[in-house]
Each structure stands twice: as structure tokens, then as C-alpha cells.
Coordinates of C-alpha atoms in Angstrom, one line a residue:
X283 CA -168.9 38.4 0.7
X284 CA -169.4 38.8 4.0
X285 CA -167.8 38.2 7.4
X286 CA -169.2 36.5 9.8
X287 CA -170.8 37.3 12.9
X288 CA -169.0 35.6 16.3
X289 CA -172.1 34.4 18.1
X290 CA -172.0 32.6 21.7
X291 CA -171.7 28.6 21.2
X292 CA -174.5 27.0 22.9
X293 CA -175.2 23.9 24.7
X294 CA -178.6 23.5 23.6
X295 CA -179.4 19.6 21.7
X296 CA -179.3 19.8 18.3
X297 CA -182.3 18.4 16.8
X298 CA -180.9 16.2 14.5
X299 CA -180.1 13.0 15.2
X300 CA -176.5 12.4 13.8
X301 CA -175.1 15.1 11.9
X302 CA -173.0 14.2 8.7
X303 CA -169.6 13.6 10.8
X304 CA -170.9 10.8 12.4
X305 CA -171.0 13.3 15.9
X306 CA -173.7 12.6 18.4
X307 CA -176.5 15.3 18.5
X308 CA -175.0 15.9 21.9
X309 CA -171.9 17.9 20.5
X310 CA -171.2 20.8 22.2
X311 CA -170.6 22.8 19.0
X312 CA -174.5 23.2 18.9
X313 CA -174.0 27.0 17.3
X314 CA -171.7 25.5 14.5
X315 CA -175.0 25.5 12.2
X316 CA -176.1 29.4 12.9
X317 CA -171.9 30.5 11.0
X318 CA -172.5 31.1 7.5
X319 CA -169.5 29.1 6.7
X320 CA -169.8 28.2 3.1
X321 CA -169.8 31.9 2.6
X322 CA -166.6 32.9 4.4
X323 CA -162.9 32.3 3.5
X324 CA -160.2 30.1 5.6
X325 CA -156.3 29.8 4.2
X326 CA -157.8 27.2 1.4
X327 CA -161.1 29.0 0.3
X328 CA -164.4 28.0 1.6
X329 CA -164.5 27.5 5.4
X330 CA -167.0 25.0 5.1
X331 CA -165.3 22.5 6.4
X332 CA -164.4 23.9 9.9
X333 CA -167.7 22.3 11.1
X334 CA -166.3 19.1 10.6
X335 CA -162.5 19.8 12.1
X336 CA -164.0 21.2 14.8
X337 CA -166.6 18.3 15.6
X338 CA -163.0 16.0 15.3
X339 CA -161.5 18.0 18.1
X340 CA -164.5 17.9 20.4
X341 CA -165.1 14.3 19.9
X342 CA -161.8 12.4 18.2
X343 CA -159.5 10.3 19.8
X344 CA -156.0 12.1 21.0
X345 CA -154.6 11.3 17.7
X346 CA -157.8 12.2 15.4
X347 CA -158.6 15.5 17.8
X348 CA -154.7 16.6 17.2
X349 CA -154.8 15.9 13.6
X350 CA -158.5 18.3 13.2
X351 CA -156.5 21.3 15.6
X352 CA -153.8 21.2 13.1
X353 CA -156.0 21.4 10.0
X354 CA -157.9 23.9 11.8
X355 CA -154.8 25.7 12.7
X356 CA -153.3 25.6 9.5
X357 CA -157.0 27.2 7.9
X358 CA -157.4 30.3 10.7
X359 CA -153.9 30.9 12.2
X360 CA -151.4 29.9 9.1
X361 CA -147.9 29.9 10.4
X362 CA -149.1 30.7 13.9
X363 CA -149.4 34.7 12.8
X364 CA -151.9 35.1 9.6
X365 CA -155.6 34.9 10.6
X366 CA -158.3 34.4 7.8
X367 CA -161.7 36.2 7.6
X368 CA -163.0 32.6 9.1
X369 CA -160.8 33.3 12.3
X370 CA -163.3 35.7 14.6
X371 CA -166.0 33.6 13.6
X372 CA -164.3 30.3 15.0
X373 CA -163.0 31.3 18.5
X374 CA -166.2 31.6 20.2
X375 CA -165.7 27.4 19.4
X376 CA -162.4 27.5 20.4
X377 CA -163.2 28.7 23.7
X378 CA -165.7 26.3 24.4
X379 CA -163.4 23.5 23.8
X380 CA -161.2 24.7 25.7
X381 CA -163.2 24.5 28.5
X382 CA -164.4 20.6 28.1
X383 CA -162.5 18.4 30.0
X384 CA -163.0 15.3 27.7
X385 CA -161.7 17.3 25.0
X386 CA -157.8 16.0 24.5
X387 CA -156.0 19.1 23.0
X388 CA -157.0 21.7 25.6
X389 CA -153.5 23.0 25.7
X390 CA -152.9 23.3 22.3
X391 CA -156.4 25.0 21.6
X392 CA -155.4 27.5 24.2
X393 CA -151.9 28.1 22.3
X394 CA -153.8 29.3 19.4
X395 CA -155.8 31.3 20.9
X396 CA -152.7 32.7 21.9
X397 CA -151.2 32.8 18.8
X398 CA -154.8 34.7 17.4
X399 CA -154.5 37.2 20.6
X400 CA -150.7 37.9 19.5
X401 CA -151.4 37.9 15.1
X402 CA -150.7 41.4 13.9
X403 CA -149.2 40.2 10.8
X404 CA -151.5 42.2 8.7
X405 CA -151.5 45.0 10.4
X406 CA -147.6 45.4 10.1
X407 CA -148.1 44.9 6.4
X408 CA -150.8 48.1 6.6
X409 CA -148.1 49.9 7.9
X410 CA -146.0 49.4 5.2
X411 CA -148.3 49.4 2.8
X412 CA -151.7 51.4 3.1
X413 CA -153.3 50.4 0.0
X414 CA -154.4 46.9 1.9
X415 CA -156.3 48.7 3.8
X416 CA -158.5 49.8 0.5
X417 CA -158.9 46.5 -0.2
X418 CA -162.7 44.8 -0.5
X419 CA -161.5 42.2 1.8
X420 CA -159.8 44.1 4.4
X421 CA -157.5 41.4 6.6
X422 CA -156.6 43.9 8.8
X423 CA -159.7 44.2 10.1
X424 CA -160.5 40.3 10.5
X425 CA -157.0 40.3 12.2
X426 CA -158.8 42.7 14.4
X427 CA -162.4 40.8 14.7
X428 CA -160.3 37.6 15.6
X429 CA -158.5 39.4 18.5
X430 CA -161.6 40.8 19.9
X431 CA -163.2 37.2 19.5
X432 CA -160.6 36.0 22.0
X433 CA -160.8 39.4 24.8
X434 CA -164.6 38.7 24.6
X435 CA -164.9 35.7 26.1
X436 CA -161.0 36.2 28.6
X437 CA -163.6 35.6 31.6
X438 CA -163.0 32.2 31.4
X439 CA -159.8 32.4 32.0
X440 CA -159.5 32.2 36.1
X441 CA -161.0 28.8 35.6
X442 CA -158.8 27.1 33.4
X443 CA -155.7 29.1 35.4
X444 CA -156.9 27.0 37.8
X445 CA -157.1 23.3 36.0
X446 CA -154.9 20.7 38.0
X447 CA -153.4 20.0 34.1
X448 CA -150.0 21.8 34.3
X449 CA -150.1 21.9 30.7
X450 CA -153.1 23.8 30.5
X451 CA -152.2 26.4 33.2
X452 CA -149.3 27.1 31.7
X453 CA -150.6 28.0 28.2
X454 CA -153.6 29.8 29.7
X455 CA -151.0 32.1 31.9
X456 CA -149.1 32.9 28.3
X457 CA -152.7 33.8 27.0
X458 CA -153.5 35.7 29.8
X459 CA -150.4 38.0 29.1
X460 CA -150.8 38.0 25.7
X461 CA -154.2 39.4 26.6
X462 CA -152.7 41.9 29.0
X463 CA -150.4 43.7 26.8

């Protein structure tokens, strides 16, 4: 098994016309397809389905986008502390939602980036007990892949500081001190 690498989401048209989720070509989540998903592991097994959850954020209603960040949340953040090998590889996407103004969940996206920033769950456990750490499937170091995934792309971060959404500025200052501890 192997983990996957956290690539740059892209803008750039898919060529297909409507992918299986019924999402225009015109998704943002363009990179989605260059993730080896199917052969990396979220909280239920196979991530293979946080194309699609991520697709129903972007492009859902408030209700159905809300509905896919939980899901999402539960599968690469479980409890808001335990990240999943799947976790680095998804936050490059969270990031770009974040920044999409038709997106409806922008605050909430931004609070689990958060929570991914602050997750040192495994880690503790490390400490504790070593032999995790020997472990084919070492968590502690997608804990740490998934924390990096977030400092890599903190540029972004004046910007939504500065959103007129209250809601939004307020989640991005707890990220930005989450960031700066």
C-alpha cells in the first residue's frame, strides 16, 4: 500500500463530459482523477469514494454540500482528532474549496482544516507506545503528511482573513493560530 502523493488541484477542464456524479466537467476538483484513491485507506477502507463527497461539497445545495463535509469529515478527521492515510492527500481539495465563493460550507471546510492542523492523536499514542511506530502503516506519519498538507498551501490565508463572511474570518483566524503554534 501506498500513500498518496498531495498534488496541487488544478483548474484546468476536464475532458470528460459529465463525470459519474452527475458534476459538470467544469468542477474545480479537476486533480481529483491524478489521487490514487482506490489504493489508499479513509476511516471505512477504501477512499474511493472521496471523489464523489468532495464533488457534493463543491457543487451540492447547502444541505447536500453539508451532508458530503460531514461524510468527508467523518472518513479523514474521525472525531475531529484521528486523521487517515487519505487525509494529506485530500487537503490540497480542501483548500481549494475553501477558496470558492459558491461553495456553501466554506467555514466548516476551514474548521477542519483546523482540526487536521491541530490532530496529534497518533502521535500521543507513539509516545506511549513506540511499537506503532514499527508498524507497516505508520499513522503517525500520515498525521504528519496531513499537517504539512495544510502549512503548504497557509498562503492563502490573508485572503480569506479578509472575506466580508464573518464566519469565515473567524475560522480562518483559529486556523491561522493553529498554524502558528
Amino acid at each position: 500500500m501506498r500513500t498518496a502523493p498531495t498534488h496541487q488541484p488544478s483548474t484546468q477542464r476536464t475532458d470528460r463530459a459529465t463525470p459519474p456524479t452527475g458534476v459538470a466537467a467544469t468542477t474545480p476538483l479537476s486533480a481529483l482523477e491524478r489521487v490514487p484513491w482506490s489504493e489508499i485507506k479513509d476511516s471505512t477502507g477504501s477512499a474511493a469514494d472521496i471523489p464523489l463527497l468532495l464533488a457534493g461539497v463543491a457543487c451540492g445545495d447547502a444541505v447536500t454540500a453539508r451532508a458530503a463535509l460531514e461524510e468527508l469529515r467523518r472518513r479523514i478527521c474521525q472525531y475531529g482528532f484521528v486523521v487517515e492515510q487519505a487525509t494529506a492527500a485530500t487537503v490540497p481539495f480542501l483548500w481549494e474549496l475553501a477558496q470558492l465563493p459558491r461553495v456553501t460550507c466554506r467555514p466548516q471546510i476551514i474548521q477542519l482544516l483546523k482540526n487536521i492542523a491541530d490532530a496529534r492523536q497518533w502521535e500521543s499514542v507513539a509516545a506511549v507506545y513506540p511499537k506503532v511506530l514499527s508498524r507497516r502503516e505508520n499513522p503517525v506519519v500520515w498525521e504528519r503528511r496531513a499537517r504539512q498538507a495544510v502549512r503548504a498551501r497557509s498562503g492563502v490565508l490573508p485572503a480569506l482573513l479578509a472575506d466580508r463572511d464573518q464566519d469565515i474570518a473567524r475560522a480562518t483566524t483559529e486556523l491561522a493560530d493553529a498554524l502558528a503554534e
